[in-house]
Short mmCIF file of C-alpha atoms in Angstrom, two decimals:
data_model
loop_
_atom_site.label_atom_id
_atom_site.label_comp_id
_atom_site.label_asym_id
_atom_site.label_seq_id
_atom_site.Cartn_x
_atom_site.Cartn_y
_atom_site.Cartn_z
CA MET K 193 0.08 -0.11 0.36
CA GLY K 194 1.36 3.32 -1.25
CA LYS K 195 1.53 6.39 0.46
CA VAL K 196 -0.17 9.88 -0.80
CA ILE K 197 1.12 12.91 -0.39
CA VAL K 198 -0.99 16.43 -1.19
CA ILE K 199 1.28 19.53 -2.27
CA THR K 200 -0.51 22.10 -1.03
CA SER K 201 0.11 25.97 -0.34
CA GLY K 202 -3.69 28.23 -0.19
CA LYS K 203 -1.48 30.72 -2.62
CA GLY K 204 -0.95 30.20 -6.01
CA GLY K 205 2.60 31.03 -7.57
CA VAL K 206 4.52 29.71 -4.71
CA GLY K 207 5.36 26.30 -6.86
CA LYS K 208 3.18 24.06 -6.11
CA THR K 209 3.53 22.25 -10.07
CA THR K 210 7.41 22.76 -9.56
CA ALA K 211 7.38 20.93 -5.98
CA THR K 212 4.77 17.83 -7.27
CA ALA K 213 6.86 16.90 -10.57
CA ASN K 214 10.26 17.93 -9.22
CA ILE K 215 9.67 15.28 -6.32
CA GLY K 216 7.84 12.68 -8.31
CA THR K 217 10.76 13.00 -10.13
CA ALA K 218 13.21 12.45 -7.88
CA LEU K 219 11.25 9.69 -5.67
CA ALA K 220 11.18 7.86 -8.82
CA LYS K 221 15.43 8.58 -9.64
CA LEU K 222 15.16 6.69 -5.74
CA GLY K 223 13.73 3.65 -7.36
CA LYS K 224 10.27 4.43 -6.40
CA LYS K 225 6.47 3.76 -8.05
CA VAL K 226 5.34 7.18 -8.08
CA VAL K 227 2.35 8.76 -9.72
CA VAL K 228 2.08 12.09 -9.37
CA VAL K 229 -2.03 13.42 -10.05
CA ASP K 230 -2.80 16.56 -11.85
CA ALA K 231 -5.85 17.83 -9.26
CA ASP K 232 -5.90 21.66 -10.53
CA ILE K 233 -8.90 20.54 -13.35
CA GLY K 234 -9.46 23.51 -15.74
CA LEU K 235 -6.07 24.92 -15.05
CA ARG K 236 -3.59 21.99 -15.39
CA ASN K 237 -0.04 22.66 -15.51
CA LEU K 238 1.77 19.49 -13.70
CA ASP K 239 1.69 17.88 -17.88
CA VAL K 240 3.88 20.79 -19.16
CA VAL K 241 6.24 21.05 -16.24
CA LEU K 242 6.85 17.45 -17.00
CA GLY K 243 7.07 17.58 -20.11
CA LEU K 244 4.47 15.60 -21.32
CA GLU K 245 1.64 17.44 -22.69
CA ASN K 246 1.73 16.12 -26.46
CA ARG K 247 1.02 12.46 -25.03
CA ILE K 248 -2.47 13.50 -22.89
CA VAL K 249 -5.66 11.67 -24.40
CA TYR K 250 -7.46 10.55 -21.09
CA ASP K 251 -7.79 12.14 -18.42
CA ILE K 252 -8.59 12.36 -14.58
CA VAL K 253 -11.96 13.04 -15.47
CA ASP K 254 -12.32 10.66 -18.17
CA VAL K 255 -11.62 8.10 -15.41
CA VAL K 256 -14.20 9.26 -12.72
CA GLU K 257 -16.83 9.30 -15.51
CA GLY K 258 -15.80 5.97 -16.91
CA VAL K 259 -14.72 6.97 -20.44
CA CYS K 260 -11.40 4.47 -19.93
CA ARG K 261 -10.01 3.09 -17.75
CA LEU K 262 -7.54 3.98 -14.89
CA ARG K 263 -4.38 2.40 -17.49
CA GLN K 264 -5.51 3.79 -19.95
CA ALA K 265 -4.76 7.81 -18.49
CA LEU K 266 -1.89 6.90 -17.07
CA ILE K 267 1.07 8.96 -18.64
CA LYS K 268 4.81 6.85 -18.19
CA ASP K 269 7.26 9.74 -17.88
CA LYS K 270 9.85 9.94 -20.47
CA LYS K 271 13.26 8.91 -18.61
CA HIS K 272 12.33 7.54 -15.29
CA PRO K 273 9.92 4.21 -15.91
CA GLY K 274 9.07 4.31 -12.27
CA LEU K 275 7.10 7.62 -12.66
CA HIS K 276 3.48 8.06 -14.40
CA LEU K 277 0.98 11.03 -14.41
CA LEU K 278 -2.41 11.36 -14.18
CA PRO K 279 -3.37 14.66 -15.98
CA ALA K 280 -6.54 16.86 -14.91
CA ALA K 281 -8.81 17.69 -18.01
CA GLN K 282 -8.21 20.99 -19.24
CA THR K 283 -11.86 21.52 -20.50
CA LYS K 284 -14.07 20.98 -17.69
CA ASP K 285 -14.00 22.95 -14.28
CA LYS K 286 -13.53 22.19 -10.06
CA ASN K 287 -16.96 20.33 -9.71
CA ALA K 288 -16.59 17.44 -12.41
CA ILE K 289 -15.14 15.71 -9.80
CA ALA K 290 -16.87 15.11 -6.38
CA LEU K 291 -15.33 14.19 -2.88
CA GLU K 292 -16.29 10.37 -3.28
CA GLN K 293 -14.77 9.71 -6.40
CA MET K 294 -11.68 10.83 -5.85
CA LYS K 295 -11.03 9.27 -2.74
CA THR K 296 -12.04 6.13 -4.20
CA LEU K 297 -9.68 6.67 -7.64
CA ILE K 298 -6.72 7.55 -5.28
CA ASP K 299 -7.62 4.97 -3.19
CA GLU K 300 -7.54 2.32 -6.18
CA LEU K 301 -3.93 4.41 -7.35
CA LYS K 302 -2.66 3.77 -3.85
CA GLU K 303 -2.83 -0.32 -4.32
CA HIS K 304 -0.56 0.02 -7.32
CA PHE K 305 2.21 2.47 -6.27
CA ASP K 306 4.48 3.34 -3.39
CA TYR K 307 3.88 7.46 -3.70
CA VAL K 308 1.12 8.81 -4.92
CA VAL K 309 1.56 13.28 -4.97
CA ILE K 310 -1.03 15.17 -5.63
CA ASP K 311 -0.31 19.12 -6.94
CA CYS K 312 -3.74 20.74 -5.25
CA PRO K 313 -4.41 23.44 -6.90
CA ALA K 314 -4.16 27.05 -5.38
CA GLY K 315 -7.84 28.01 -3.00
CA ILE K 316 -9.42 26.45 -0.55
CA GLU K 317 -12.85 25.78 -2.47
CA GLN K 318 -13.88 22.31 -4.22
CA GLY K 319 -10.41 21.74 -5.80
CA PHE K 320 -8.46 22.03 -2.38
CA LYS K 321 -11.02 19.57 -0.99
CA ASN K 322 -10.74 17.29 -4.08
CA ALA K 323 -7.20 16.79 -3.35
CA ILE K 324 -6.81 16.57 0.21
CA VAL K 325 -9.74 14.05 0.36
CA GLY K 326 -7.77 10.82 -0.26
CA ALA K 327 -3.80 12.09 1.28
CA ASP K 328 -2.18 10.23 3.71
CA GLU K 329 0.41 13.09 4.12
CA ALA K 330 0.57 16.98 3.46
CA ILE K 331 3.42 19.05 2.36
CA VAL K 332 2.64 22.25 2.44
CA VAL K 333 4.28 25.06 0.09
CA SER K 334 5.42 28.56 1.22
CA THR K 335 7.56 31.34 -0.34
CA PRO K 336 9.33 33.83 2.38
CA GLU K 337 6.30 36.47 1.51
CA VAL K 338 3.88 37.62 4.46
CA SER K 339 0.84 36.61 1.99
CA ALA K 340 2.00 32.83 1.71
CA VAL K 341 3.10 32.25 4.76
CA ARG K 342 -0.61 33.80 5.47
CA ASP K 343 -2.34 31.27 3.23
CA ALA K 344 -0.17 28.23 4.79
CA ASP K 345 -1.34 28.64 8.21
CA ARG K 346 -4.71 29.05 6.77
CA ILE K 347 -4.59 25.60 4.62
CA ILE K 348 -2.57 23.90 7.76
CA GLY K 349 -5.42 24.90 9.94
CA LEU K 350 -8.05 23.73 7.68
CA LEU K 351 -5.54 19.92 6.78
CA GLU K 352 -6.29 19.67 10.48
CA ALA K 353 -9.90 20.20 10.26
CA ALA K 354 -9.89 17.61 7.55
CA GLU K 355 -7.60 15.33 10.11
CA ILE K 356 -4.86 14.47 7.99
CA HIS K 357 -2.05 15.96 11.34
CA ASP K 358 1.88 16.88 11.15
CA PRO K 359 1.92 18.79 7.63
CA LYS K 360 5.61 19.13 6.31
CA LEU K 361 6.83 22.67 4.92
CA ILE K 362 8.95 22.94 2.11
CA ILE K 363 10.29 26.71 1.70
CA ASN K 364 10.60 27.31 -1.83
CA ARG K 365 12.45 30.17 -3.32
CA LEU K 366 14.55 31.30 -0.86
CA ARG K 367 16.90 33.51 -1.31
CA TYR K 368 20.26 33.50 0.88
CA ASP K 369 21.65 37.01 0.88
CA MET K 370 18.06 38.90 0.59
CA VAL K 371 18.12 37.32 4.24
CA LYS K 372 21.50 38.15 4.90
CA ARG K 373 20.83 41.75 4.31
CA GLY K 374 18.52 41.68 6.63
CA ASP K 375 14.94 42.06 3.60
CA MET K 376 13.78 38.87 3.58
CA MET K 377 11.68 36.62 6.05
CA ASN K 378 14.18 33.89 6.72
CA THR K 379 13.66 29.99 7.68
CA GLU K 380 13.43 30.72 11.59
CA ASP K 381 10.62 33.82 11.15
CA MET K 382 7.96 31.32 9.00
CA LEU K 383 8.40 28.22 11.40
CA ASP K 384 7.77 30.35 14.30
CA ILE K 385 4.46 31.53 12.71
CA LEU K 386 3.63 27.92 11.22
CA ALA K 387 5.06 25.91 13.74
CA ILE K 388 5.02 22.59 11.50
CA ASP K 389 8.17 20.89 11.06
CA LEU K 390 10.66 21.72 7.92
CA LEU K 391 11.36 19.50 5.01
CA GLY K 392 13.63 21.36 3.06
CA VAL K 393 14.32 24.56 1.69
CA VAL K 394 14.83 25.07 -2.30
CA PRO K 395 16.50 28.79 -3.18
CA ASP K 396 15.94 30.70 -5.77
CA ASP K 397 17.25 29.14 -8.60
CA GLU K 398 16.54 30.26 -12.34
CA ASN K 399 17.43 27.07 -13.21
CA ILE K 400 13.46 26.71 -12.09
CA VAL K 401 12.63 28.73 -14.91
CA ILE K 402 14.38 27.06 -17.88
CA SER K 403 13.31 23.76 -16.47
CA THR K 404 10.04 24.31 -16.56
CA ASN K 405 10.18 26.23 -20.03
CA ARG K 406 12.00 22.31 -21.28
CA GLY K 407 9.31 20.44 -19.65
CA ASP K 408 12.32 18.68 -17.51
CA PRO K 409 11.92 19.12 -14.18
CA VAL K 410 15.43 20.73 -12.86
CA VAL K 411 15.86 17.28 -10.60
CA ASN K 412 17.71 15.71 -13.44
CA GLN K 413 20.31 18.49 -13.69
CA ASP K 414 23.20 17.37 -11.11
CA GLU K 415 24.63 20.44 -11.04
CA SER K 416 21.70 23.01 -10.15
CA PHE K 417 20.83 24.21 -6.76
CA ALA K 418 17.23 23.81 -6.63
CA GLY K 419 17.50 20.25 -8.00
CA THR K 420 19.54 19.35 -4.87
CA SER K 421 17.25 20.39 -2.61
CA PHE K 422 14.58 18.11 -4.14
CA ARG K 423 16.39 15.54 -4.65
CA ASN K 424 17.04 15.37 -0.99
CA ILE K 425 13.86 16.79 0.08
CA ALA K 426 12.35 12.80 -1.94
CA ARG K 427 15.24 11.49 0.29
CA ARG K 428 13.50 12.87 3.51
CA ILE K 429 9.76 12.00 2.05
CA ASP K 430 11.36 8.26 2.18
CA GLY K 431 12.19 8.16 5.40
CA GLU K 432 16.69 8.88 5.52
CA ASP K 433 17.86 11.03 7.51
CA VAL K 434 19.38 13.87 5.39
CA PRO K 435 21.32 17.16 6.79
CA PHE K 436 19.42 20.31 5.66
CA GLU K 437 22.42 22.25 2.73
CA GLU K 438 23.77 25.08 3.73
CA TYR K 439 24.71 28.08 1.62
CA LYS K 440 26.81 30.19 2.56
CA VAL K 441 26.63 33.79 0.95
CA GLU K 442 29.53 36.09 0.85
CA ASN K 443 28.49 38.89 -1.22
CA GLY K 444 26.32 37.17 -3.92
CA ILE K 445 29.04 34.22 -3.55
CA MET K 446 25.75 32.45 -5.49
CA GLU K 447 26.87 33.88 -8.66
CA ARG K 448 30.31 32.19 -7.81
CA LEU K 449 29.52 29.62 -6.70
CA ARG K 450 27.43 28.94 -10.39
CA SER K 451 30.51 30.09 -12.29
CA PHE K 452 32.51 28.03 -10.44
CA PHE K 453 29.84 25.16 -11.84
CA LYS K 454 30.18 26.48 -15.39
CA ILE K 455 34.20 26.31 -15.35
CA ASN K 456 33.45 23.07 -14.16
CA SER K 457 31.33 21.54 -16.26
CA ASN K 458 33.49 22.87 -19.41
CA MET A 245 -63.10 -7.11 -30.00
CA VAL A 246 -59.92 -5.26 -31.01
CA SER A 247 -58.41 -6.49 -34.27
CA GLN A 248 -55.07 -9.19 -34.48
CA SER A 249 -53.68 -6.57 -36.52
CA LEU A 250 -53.20 -3.26 -34.07
CA ILE A 251 -49.76 -5.40 -32.70
CA GLU A 252 -46.70 -7.10 -34.14
CA PHE A 253 -43.71 -8.70 -32.96
CA LYS A 254 -40.79 -7.84 -34.71
CA GLY A 255 -37.46 -9.59 -33.63
CA THR A 256 -33.55 -7.88 -34.55
CA LYS A 257 -30.25 -9.16 -33.78
CA ASP A 258 -30.41 -6.17 -30.50
CA GLY A 259 -33.54 -7.48 -29.03
CA LEU A 260 -37.67 -7.32 -29.73
CA ILE A 261 -39.29 -4.52 -30.72
CA ILE A 262 -43.53 -3.76 -30.21
CA LYS A 263 -45.22 -2.67 -33.11
CA ILE A 264 -48.64 -0.79 -32.27
CA LYS A 265 -49.58 0.22 -35.75
CA GLU A 266 -52.97 1.81 -34.91
CA HIS A 267 -54.31 4.98 -33.55
CA GLN A 268 -56.18 3.19 -30.66
CA ASP A 269 -57.21 4.42 -26.73
CA PHE A 270 -54.16 3.69 -24.24
CA GLN A 271 -56.03 1.16 -22.76
CA ASN A 272 -57.44 -0.98 -25.95
CA ILE A 273 -53.83 -0.49 -27.01
CA LYS A 274 -52.65 -2.29 -23.08
CA SER A 275 -55.14 -5.03 -23.19
CA ALA A 276 -54.76 -5.74 -26.79
CA LEU A 277 -50.95 -6.55 -26.01
CA ILE A 278 -52.18 -8.71 -22.72
CA ALA A 279 -53.74 -10.51 -24.81
CA GLN A 280 -50.83 -11.21 -27.41
CA PHE A 281 -48.78 -12.00 -24.59
CA GLU A 282 -51.49 -14.31 -22.75
CA LYS A 283 -51.95 -16.34 -26.11
CA ALA A 284 -48.40 -16.98 -27.14
CA GLY A 285 -47.84 -18.31 -23.48
CA ASN A 286 -44.24 -18.67 -22.44
CA PHE A 287 -42.75 -17.72 -25.91
CA PHE A 288 -41.70 -14.08 -24.99
CA THR A 289 -40.42 -15.40 -21.67
CA GLY A 290 -36.64 -13.69 -20.95
CA ALA A 291 -36.61 -12.17 -24.29
CA LYS A 292 -35.29 -8.98 -24.98
CA LEU A 293 -37.07 -6.33 -25.26
CA LEU A 294 -35.51 -3.32 -27.36
CA ASP A 295 -38.49 -0.72 -27.54
CA ILE A 296 -41.98 0.06 -28.21
CA GLU A 297 -42.92 1.72 -31.38
CA CYS A 298 -45.88 3.27 -31.37
CA PRO A 299 -46.49 7.25 -32.39
CA TYR A 300 -49.76 7.69 -30.66
CA ILE A 301 -48.79 7.52 -26.53
CA ASN A 302 -47.07 8.83 -24.77
CA GLU A 303 -44.28 8.29 -23.21
CA GLU A 304 -46.15 7.68 -19.92
CA GLU A 305 -47.67 5.28 -21.74
CA ARG A 306 -45.33 3.31 -22.98
CA LEU A 307 -43.22 3.08 -20.14
CA GLU A 308 -46.08 1.69 -18.53
CA LEU A 309 -46.57 -0.77 -21.00
CA LYS A 310 -42.23 -1.79 -20.99
CA THR A 311 -43.01 -1.95 -16.69
CA LEU A 312 -46.13 -3.92 -17.34
CA VAL A 313 -44.67 -6.65 -20.10
CA MET A 314 -41.56 -7.03 -18.47
CA GLU A 315 -42.82 -7.83 -14.66
CA LYS A 316 -45.83 -9.81 -15.91
CA TYR A 317 -43.95 -12.01 -18.74
CA ASP A 318 -40.76 -11.91 -17.58
CA LEU A 319 -39.30 -9.49 -20.32
CA SER A 320 -35.71 -7.71 -19.93
CA PHE A 321 -35.74 -4.57 -21.35
CA ILE A 322 -32.02 -3.53 -23.06
CA GLU A 323 -31.86 0.94 -22.65
CA VAL A 324 -30.49 1.17 -25.78
CA VAL A 325 -28.08 4.15 -25.30
CA GLU A 326 -29.12 6.88 -28.35
CA GLU A 327 -26.15 6.21 -30.65
CA PRO A 328 -27.74 7.76 -34.27
CA LYS A 329 -25.83 5.48 -36.13
CA ASP A 330 -23.16 7.57 -37.10
CA GLN A 331 -22.30 7.75 -40.74
CA ILE A 332 -19.19 9.00 -41.03
CA PHE A 333 -19.10 12.45 -42.98
CA ASP A 334 -18.45 11.89 -46.49
CA GLY A 335 -18.69 16.21 -47.31
CA LEU A 336 -14.68 16.15 -47.45
CA LYS A 337 -14.24 17.85 -51.01
CA GLU A 338 -18.23 19.50 -50.40
CA GLY A 339 -20.27 19.60 -47.86
CA MET A 340 -20.97 21.44 -44.76
CA THR A 341 -18.62 23.76 -42.98
CA LYS A 342 -18.35 26.42 -40.51
CA PHE A 343 -16.72 29.49 -40.24
CA HIS A 344 -15.58 29.90 -36.91
CA ASN A 345 -13.71 33.46 -36.20
CA GLY A 346 -11.57 34.32 -33.16
CA THR A 347 -8.67 32.76 -31.30
CA LEU A 348 -9.49 29.36 -28.92
CA ARG A 349 -7.57 29.54 -26.07
CA SER A 350 -6.98 27.27 -23.83
CA GLY A 351 -9.25 24.63 -22.25
CA GLN A 352 -11.71 25.70 -25.43
CA VAL A 353 -13.76 23.21 -27.69
CA LEU A 354 -15.10 23.53 -30.62
CA PHE A 355 -17.01 20.61 -32.55
CA TYR A 356 -18.59 20.95 -35.23
CA GLU A 357 -20.26 17.77 -38.07
CA GLY A 358 -19.04 18.77 -40.94
CA ASN A 359 -16.09 20.91 -41.93
CA LEU A 360 -14.81 23.38 -39.69
CA VAL A 361 -12.48 26.21 -40.97
CA ILE A 362 -11.01 28.92 -37.90
CA PHE A 363 -9.95 32.41 -38.38
CA GLY A 364 -7.49 32.65 -35.63
CA ASP A 365 -5.56 30.65 -33.67
CA VAL A 366 -5.38 27.55 -31.44
CA ASN A 367 -3.30 27.90 -28.80
CA PRO A 368 -1.93 25.08 -26.11
CA GLY A 369 -4.84 23.70 -24.35
CA ALA A 370 -7.91 24.14 -27.04
CA VAL A 371 -9.33 21.42 -28.88
CA VAL A 372 -10.82 21.88 -31.96
CA LYS A 373 -12.91 18.38 -33.53
CA ALA A 374 -14.41 18.37 -37.03
CA ASN A 375 -16.58 15.47 -38.45
CA GLY A 376 -14.97 16.69 -41.61
CA ASN A 377 -11.84 18.65 -42.37
CA ILE A 378 -10.00 21.33 -40.30
CA ILE A 379 -8.73 23.69 -41.66
CA VAL A 380 -6.77 26.63 -39.66
CA LEU A 381 -6.08 30.17 -41.02
CA GLY A 382 -3.36 30.71 -38.46
CA SER A 383 -1.88 28.69 -36.05
CA LEU A 384 -2.40 25.47 -34.98
CA ARG A 385 -1.16 24.94 -31.45
CA GLY A 386 -3.58 22.85 -29.51
CA ILE A 387 -5.31 19.52 -30.18
CA ALA A 388 -7.52 19.31 -33.60
CA HIS A 389 -9.37 15.80 -34.30
CA ALA A 390 -10.96 15.55 -37.77
CA GLY A 391 -12.52 12.88 -39.45
CA ALA A 392 -13.80 12.85 -35.66
CA ASN A 393 -16.99 10.25 -36.84
CA GLY A 394 -14.47 7.80 -38.67
CA ASN A 395 -13.60 9.20 -41.89
CA ILE A 396 -9.75 8.69 -42.56
CA GLN A 397 -9.29 10.84 -45.24
CA ALA A 398 -9.90 13.82 -43.32
CA ILE A 399 -7.09 16.81 -43.42
CA VAL A 400 -6.21 19.05 -41.05
CA SER A 401 -4.14 22.39 -42.44
CA ALA A 402 -2.91 25.43 -41.47
CA HIS A 403 -0.80 27.93 -41.76
CA VAL A 404 1.48 26.85 -38.61
CA LEU A 405 0.76 23.72 -38.32
CA ASN A 406 2.63 23.10 -34.69
CA PRO A 407 0.01 20.93 -32.94
CA THR A 408 0.36 19.49 -29.63
CA GLN A 409 -1.66 16.67 -30.91
CA LEU A 410 -3.12 15.72 -34.20
CA ARG A 411 -5.56 13.39 -34.62
CA ILE A 412 -7.44 12.41 -37.47
CA ALA A 413 -9.93 9.37 -37.76
CA ASP A 414 -8.98 7.16 -34.81
CA ILE A 415 -5.49 7.88 -35.18
CA ILE A 416 -3.18 9.88 -32.53
CA ALA A 417 0.29 11.59 -33.41
CA ARG A 418 2.00 13.82 -30.86
CA SER A 419 4.27 16.74 -31.74
CA PRO A 420 8.23 15.85 -31.48
CA ASP A 421 9.78 16.22 -28.09
CA GLU A 422 12.55 18.57 -29.71
CA LYS A 423 11.64 21.88 -30.50
CA ILE A 424 10.77 22.10 -34.27
CA PRO A 425 10.62 25.63 -35.54
CA ASP A 426 7.50 26.78 -37.58
CA SER A 427 7.26 26.29 -41.27
CA VAL A 428 7.24 28.91 -43.27
CA ASN A 429 4.32 27.76 -45.79
CA PRO A 430 1.15 26.15 -44.67
CA GLU A 431 1.15 22.56 -44.22
CA VAL A 432 -0.74 19.71 -44.60
CA ALA A 433 -1.49 16.68 -42.21
CA LYS A 434 -2.51 13.68 -43.96
CA VAL A 435 -3.09 9.87 -42.74
CA LYS A 436 -1.13 7.67 -45.31
CA ASN A 437 -0.63 3.39 -43.98
CA LYS A 438 -2.10 4.18 -40.88
CA SER A 439 0.48 7.63 -39.36
CA VAL A 440 0.07 10.82 -39.73
CA TYR A 441 2.14 12.67 -42.27
CA VAL A 442 2.83 16.62 -42.59
CA GLU A 443 3.58 17.91 -46.35
CA SER A 444 3.76 21.44 -47.31
CA ASN A 445 0.77 22.54 -49.19
CA TYR A 446 3.17 24.35 -51.71
CA ASN A 447 4.62 21.03 -53.30
CA LYS A 448 1.60 19.58 -53.55
CA GLY A 449 0.87 22.08 -56.35
CA LYS A 450 3.55 21.97 -58.40
CA LYS A 451 3.55 17.60 -58.54
CA LYS A 452 -0.16 18.37 -60.37
CA GLY A 453 1.14 20.48 -62.75
CA GLU A 454 3.70 18.30 -63.78
CA ARG A 455 1.76 15.65 -64.83
#
């Protein structure tokens, strides 16, 4: 029986989909059987981030409505045979699936995979409720901004109300140089407010934008900072005890590190 | 006494059709039906009832008759999903055509039973579906499904033919994973040997001239 993890945030644009794609891929890299489920019906993105958009024939709504069988809707990843995607429908809306239907679907997926990773839509309405209905665990993604933290706090409350306890936090898009200058909330500030366990910190990394546009998750690049963070997050999810990465920041050393890696790769 | 010829039984491969041919009072129809079944004895037991055809009764009465014969004479009724025997659209060269003005954006679906001409773009995430040909006077970047009810001769053409997915009849082709440059000339996609081929519109004209 697999584990169902929902990745949620409340606020939009903090990196739920990116996190889902990367954690899913990284878990598959660890040799696990993984299915990533796009619960964002009507505004699907996960397929694009994974570069699998052109393979979609059936989607989650087709499965629920019985147009096709579950296996027919699952798309195998290009690189990792253990990774599968269950895409959302683009031409329907969030109400196309009822809670019980989603629950049944997730329970079925759970039997065949080690990990079921659900990409939750932004907001706290039907889409959110559907995404969390079958989940065993939750990961809350937040950026170091007051608005994102506020929404994350609300989500943690809703998760607790839905009997999903001990959600884990991923801090996304942290800029160590700004934190050092005191211009950005740091990890401690956020943990202080949210009071949940930290799963990982993902630094702001332009590789994310590049990889997203290319449809190739950043965990596939060995040298990227964000990729390393996500790989470590996946190992932590899998029960390994991985120390948190540390990035020393001295006058834009991120840039220097980057150039260092560039020289190395030549 | 109700005449015998009021009710006719017709067996088809899908099941039994009961035809009521004359205009009669509902009660008369009902008693005639019962009479017929009584006369037939066990003959119809377990048979599959497809439909009761009678232009003179309403839906409620039809339902009453159906339940009557099913319960009393042990017939099973099979619900036929209204599938109007889809005739494959054959107006590819000349036939019904819809002209659509405007760009189709992600999540929008456009379907037409004939040919479809779109003045505008079809963006990724949008779906255009037609039983005939699909012509896009703009960029096709979403999903296009031509010959949707089975005509494999249907074509998809666009000024810029760069779809996420192309479907013609029941054949599905997806775009290559590597980025390909947009073509300068309009292109046509059609099925040859069960695969989708894309060719330029221009060469085709030349070949004709050579002949």
